[in-house]
């Protein structure tokens, strides 16, 4: 289904719903004679029936091309030119026949989407790499370009005679198309110097110009400086060199930039083909912001690398990043005549400042290293704290659904009514008043008497991964676990379709736990409000917060390499058979009802879980 069609059924603020999405596990998909029901609930289309009368076939073709030439001008002074061109073309046919719910009222619907993208990159570099005794220098001057183009064509046909679903047979057809592109040009330079592998200095500078900004703000200049000291080469540490075999202290500071995600955010845009009262016309689809400019990130980092007995390596980094001219999609009035098919009305704006700071620790150990067996382990853990320090200077907070961007709080903070359980006598949901008075911790069933407050944030207290790599003779095994602890997410899907007993549309109450639902006056153990059509819906409730704690077997690879003395007889230098899988196992909090890999905001609305994939392969080298 096209995304704009999906958005007709679901919107971020919960204003729109479609009954097709509601489905109760108590509904039977089959009739008594074994045939499929068309409808499996009071308001629900049977997904098995719908699958028999719908199809969606997508074909993708890709091409990747790269060429590079290098000329050694003189004494390690080299000039290189690299050109890469990537192209992809997709064709999607979507059919809703006359018996499907989506197609029955239109005499069948056939849709075709043909899109393509191409990206041309060029990279010209002049490099110099030279060692003079104990002095080494590496310098680079570069020029880069990026040219991206995208095309989109859509055609739809309705009211078909019989079952001949070809566009030429359609009684009514419609079409739309889109073409977009952007370009970026960059000039850059870098110099790295080290003395005796002990002292390191580096500096870089670049300036980038993007077509996504107006001519006055198109160019941004960014730079960095770094230094490092391998202190274990100093004489005063020679007595412990057998234990502390390597040690380096690092420091860096730099400024980089982020361009807007939209290609034409600084421009006023109009679109043709917008219908009003049955007639085709045009409308405003984007409000210009000519003052939009690069978002800037200034980061400093201090790091320490230690290696003990050539087997255990520890790397610790502490960083702080300050973001200025933060790009935010500022909501704008919906009454200004702007048309947007996905019901979002925003304008990218540089509104404020934000700080991130934290640490990252990586410990790698060589557990065994013999002729036949080797085993290494790497543990990574990281913590980041985020705080919004400034908005536009006129306001201190911006709310967006369950989120609030408030000065002094994490950027992705949840602003909700605090759920207090169920009223034993009425079965209605209870909420803490939280009005700042002495009665704040009193409860009420009237949501108008309660106030929202910050109830959590998405960023985790700690997250990272654990990787093990093992080799025994001709067998190799590698696996990686990822984990996260201490963060929150908001289950927008259940909030919208569970609510407090209203918007079930044929499905059963929240999380399908009937035993937790209020059963009658005097029920003091209920966790869920009564199931009754017409209840007050309060989807902005802390009831829908979830902990993001999880442990996942992210990747696993098992390989078998044939002995060289066997494969060399048939002209091969390497032959390896392997199996790999991703997202194979996941352990998570029982309250985390969605996939752990979620949007960066933590607001989860009908998200597609991470794919579980299995791959079998053969590697052959001649």
GROMACS .gro file of C-alpha atoms in nm, residues 388-575:
model
  188
  388UNK     CA    1   1.819   2.065   2.540
  389UNK     CA    2   1.976   2.395   2.646
  390UNK     CA    3   1.799   2.650   2.426
  391UNK     CA    4   1.504   2.681   2.193
  392UNK     CA    5   1.412   2.991   1.996
  393UNK     CA    6   1.461   3.232   2.285
  394UNK     CA    7   1.086   3.297   2.312
  395UNK     CA    8   0.962   2.964   2.445
  396UNK     CA    9   1.110   2.694   2.667
  397UNK     CA   10   0.919   2.394   2.537
  398UNK     CA   11   0.752   2.243   2.232
  399UNK     CA   12   0.512   1.949   2.261
  400UNK     CA   13   0.449   1.694   1.987
  401UNK     CA   14   0.212   1.409   2.069
  402UNK     CA   15   0.363   1.217   2.363
  403UNK     CA   16   0.696   1.402   2.328
  404UNK     CA   17   0.815   1.730   2.473
  405UNK     CA   18   1.126   1.925   2.379
  406UNK     CA   19   1.185   2.128   2.695
  407UNK     CA   20   1.491   2.328   2.796
  408UNK     CA   21   1.672   2.140   3.071
  409UNK     CA   22   1.532   1.799   2.972
  410UNK     CA   23   1.644   1.527   2.733
  411UNK     CA   24   1.546   1.603   2.373
  412UNK     CA   25   1.322   1.296   2.350
  413UNK     CA   26   1.130   1.320   2.678
  414UNK     CA   27   0.780   1.178   2.728
  415UNK     CA   28   0.515   1.426   2.845
  416UNK     CA   29   0.221   1.226   2.975
  417UNK     CA   30  -0.061   1.195   3.223
  418UNK     CA   31   0.054   0.974   3.508
  419UNK     CA   32  -0.154   0.656   3.519
  420UNK     CA   33  -0.260   0.555   3.872
  421UNK     CA   34  -0.452   0.234   3.804
  422UNK     CA   35  -0.827   0.167   3.810
  423UNK     CA   36  -1.106   0.309   4.025
  424UNK     CA   37  -1.237   0.003   4.218
  425UNK     CA   38  -1.597   0.130   4.215
  426UNK     CA   39  -1.644   0.263   3.861
  427UNK     CA   40  -1.376   0.076   3.662
  428UNK     CA   41  -1.255   0.401   3.505
  429UNK     CA   42  -0.887   0.487   3.470
  430UNK     CA   43  -0.727   0.687   3.751
  431UNK     CA   44  -0.467   0.959   3.703
  432UNK     CA   45  -0.254   1.157   3.945
  433UNK     CA   46  -0.356   1.523   3.946
  434UNK     CA   47   0.006   1.653   3.932
  435UNK     CA   48  -0.098   2.019   3.939
  436UNK     CA   49   0.184   2.130   4.169
  437UNK     CA   50  -0.046   2.181   4.467
  438UNK     CA   51  -0.064   1.985   4.792
  439UNK     CA   52  -0.320   1.764   4.618
  440UNK     CA   53  -0.082   1.662   4.337
  441UNK     CA   54  -0.068   1.299   4.445
  442UNK     CA   55  -0.442   1.268   4.470
  443UNK     CA   56  -0.612   1.079   4.188
  444UNK     CA   57  -0.901   1.156   3.956
  445UNK     CA   58  -1.099   0.984   3.684
  446UNK     CA   59  -1.153   1.316   3.503
  447UNK     CA   60  -0.859   1.375   3.274
  448UNK     CA   61  -0.942   1.748   3.264
  449UNK     CA   62  -0.846   1.766   3.632
  450UNK     CA   63  -0.499   1.616   3.575
  451UNK     CA   64  -0.181   1.767   3.432
  452UNK     CA   65   0.088   1.611   3.218
  453UNK     CA   66   0.448   1.589   3.331
  454UNK     CA   67   0.777   1.444   3.207
  455UNK     CA   68   0.751   1.072   3.277
  456UNK     CA   69   1.062   0.929   3.110
  457UNK     CA   70   1.312   0.960   2.827
  458UNK     CA   71   1.426   0.740   2.544
  459UNK     CA   72   1.802   0.746   2.594
  460UNK     CA   73   1.940   0.434   2.763
  461UNK     CA   74   2.147   0.432   3.081
  462UNK     CA   75   2.389   0.187   2.919
  463UNK     CA   76   2.404   0.010   2.583
  464UNK     CA   77   2.657  -0.179   2.378
  465UNK     CA   78   2.758  -0.521   2.250
  466UNK     CA   79   2.960  -0.836   2.315
  467UNK     CA   80   3.146  -1.010   2.031
  468UNK     CA   81   3.327  -1.345   2.036
  469UNK     CA   82   3.538  -1.484   1.752
  470UNK     CA   83   3.665  -1.842   1.765
  471UNK     CA   84   3.874  -2.052   1.525
  472UNK     CA   85   3.958  -2.420   1.570
  473UNK     CA   86   4.156  -2.574   1.285
  474UNK     CA   87   3.925  -2.541   0.982
  475UNK     CA   88   3.615  -2.421   1.175
  476UNK     CA   89   3.539  -2.057   1.254
  477UNK     CA   90   3.258  -1.921   1.469
  478UNK     CA   91   3.163  -1.562   1.544
  479UNK     CA   92   2.866  -1.413   1.724
  480UNK     CA   93   2.762  -1.071   1.854
  481UNK     CA   94   2.512  -0.979   2.125
  482UNK     CA   95   2.370  -0.627   2.155
  483UNK     CA   96   2.199  -0.491   2.465
  484UNK     CA   97   2.038  -0.184   2.619
  485UNK     CA   98   1.934  -0.100   2.975
  486UNK     CA   99   1.753   0.190   3.137
  487UNK     CA  100   1.567   0.360   2.852
  488UNK     CA  101   1.195   0.413   2.786
  489UNK     CA  102   0.976   0.383   2.478
  490UNK     CA  103   0.615   0.481   2.411
  491UNK     CA  104   0.379   0.222   2.265
  492UNK     CA  105   0.171   0.452   2.047
  493UNK     CA  106   0.005   0.162   1.866
  494UNK     CA  107  -0.155   0.017   2.178
  495UNK     CA  108  -0.223   0.365   2.313
  496UNK     CA  109  -0.433   0.447   2.007
  497UNK     CA  110  -0.609   0.112   1.974
  498UNK     CA  111  -0.635   0.023   2.340
  499UNK     CA  112  -0.691   0.359   2.497
  500UNK     CA  113  -0.895   0.328   2.813
  501UNK     CA  114  -1.164   0.098   2.680
  502UNK     CA  115  -1.298   0.289   2.380
  503UNK     CA  116  -1.131   0.230   2.044
  504UNK     CA  117  -1.124  -0.149   2.034
  505UNK     CA  118  -1.348  -0.191   1.727
  506UNK     CA  119  -1.400  -0.562   1.777
  507UNK     CA  120  -1.065  -0.638   1.937
  508UNK     CA  121  -1.022  -0.731   2.303
  509UNK     CA  122  -0.879  -0.497   2.568
  510UNK     CA  123  -0.522  -0.381   2.596
  511UNK     CA  124  -0.249  -0.643   2.550
  512UNK     CA  125  -0.518  -0.913   2.533
  513UNK     CA  126  -0.515  -0.957   2.913
  514UNK     CA  127  -0.879  -1.000   3.003
  515UNK     CA  128  -0.781  -1.126   3.347
  516UNK     CA  129  -0.635  -0.781   3.426
  517UNK     CA  130  -0.952  -0.594   3.333
  518UNK     CA  131  -1.190  -0.448   3.593
  519UNK     CA  132  -1.463  -0.703   3.667
  520UNK     CA  133  -1.707  -0.507   3.880
  521UNK     CA  134  -1.754  -0.276   4.179
  522UNK     CA  135  -1.507  -0.350   4.459
  523UNK     CA  136  -1.240  -0.498   4.227
  524UNK     CA  137  -0.915  -0.367   4.380
  525UNK     CA  138  -0.679  -0.589   4.178
  526UNK     CA  139  -0.766  -0.466   3.828
  527UNK     CA  140  -0.483  -0.326   3.617
  528UNK     CA  141  -0.692  -0.227   3.315
  529UNK     CA  142  -1.008  -0.011   3.303
  530UNK     CA  143  -1.345  -0.154   3.216
  531UNK     CA  144  -1.410  -0.250   2.856
  532UNK     CA  145  -1.693  -0.022   2.751
  533UNK     CA  146  -1.754   0.163   2.430
  534UNK     CA  147  -1.762   0.538   2.490
  535UNK     CA  148  -1.505   0.552   2.766
  536UNK     CA  149  -1.286   0.861   2.776
  537UNK     CA  150  -0.980   0.795   2.558
  538UNK     CA  151  -0.652   0.919   2.703
  539UNK     CA  152  -0.376   0.779   2.489
  540UNK     CA  153  -0.118   1.025   2.630
  541UNK     CA  154  -0.085   0.810   2.941
  542UNK     CA  155   0.219   0.672   3.122
  543UNK     CA  156   0.036   0.339   3.108
  544UNK     CA  157   0.187   0.300   2.761
  545UNK     CA  158   0.550   0.358   2.858
  546UNK     CA  159   0.774   0.054   2.810
  547UNK     CA  160   1.128  -0.022   2.933
  548UNK     CA  161   1.371  -0.078   2.644
  549UNK     CA  162   1.579  -0.340   2.830
  550UNK     CA  163   1.685  -0.619   2.595
  551UNK     CA  164   1.961  -0.862   2.494
  552UNK     CA  165   1.974  -0.978   2.131
  553UNK     CA  166   2.184  -1.228   1.940
  554UNK     CA  167   2.241  -0.983   1.659
  555UNK     CA  168   2.474  -1.183   1.433
  556UNK     CA  169   2.610  -1.538   1.416
  557UNK     CA  170   2.845  -1.687   1.156
  558UNK     CA  171   2.971  -2.046   1.132
  559UNK     CA  172   3.220  -2.138   0.861
  560UNK     CA  173   3.420  -2.438   0.739
  561UNK     CA  174   3.741  -2.381   0.541
  562UNK     CA  175   3.874  -2.674   0.338
  563UNK     CA  176   4.244  -2.761   0.384
  564UNK     CA  177   4.476  -2.597   0.132
  565UNK     CA  178   4.657  -2.921   0.052
  566UNK     CA  179   4.329  -3.055  -0.085
  567UNK     CA  180   4.189  -2.754  -0.271
  568UNK     CA  181   4.527  -2.661  -0.426
  569UNK     CA  182   4.503  -2.977  -0.638
  570UNK     CA  183   4.204  -2.828  -0.818
  571UNK     CA  184   4.355  -2.481  -0.858
  572UNK     CA  185   4.193  -2.308  -0.559
  573UNK     CA  186   4.367  -2.101  -0.292
  574UNK     CA  187   4.064  -2.086  -0.061
  575UNK     CA  188   3.729  -2.260  -0.029
   0.00000   0.00000   0.00000
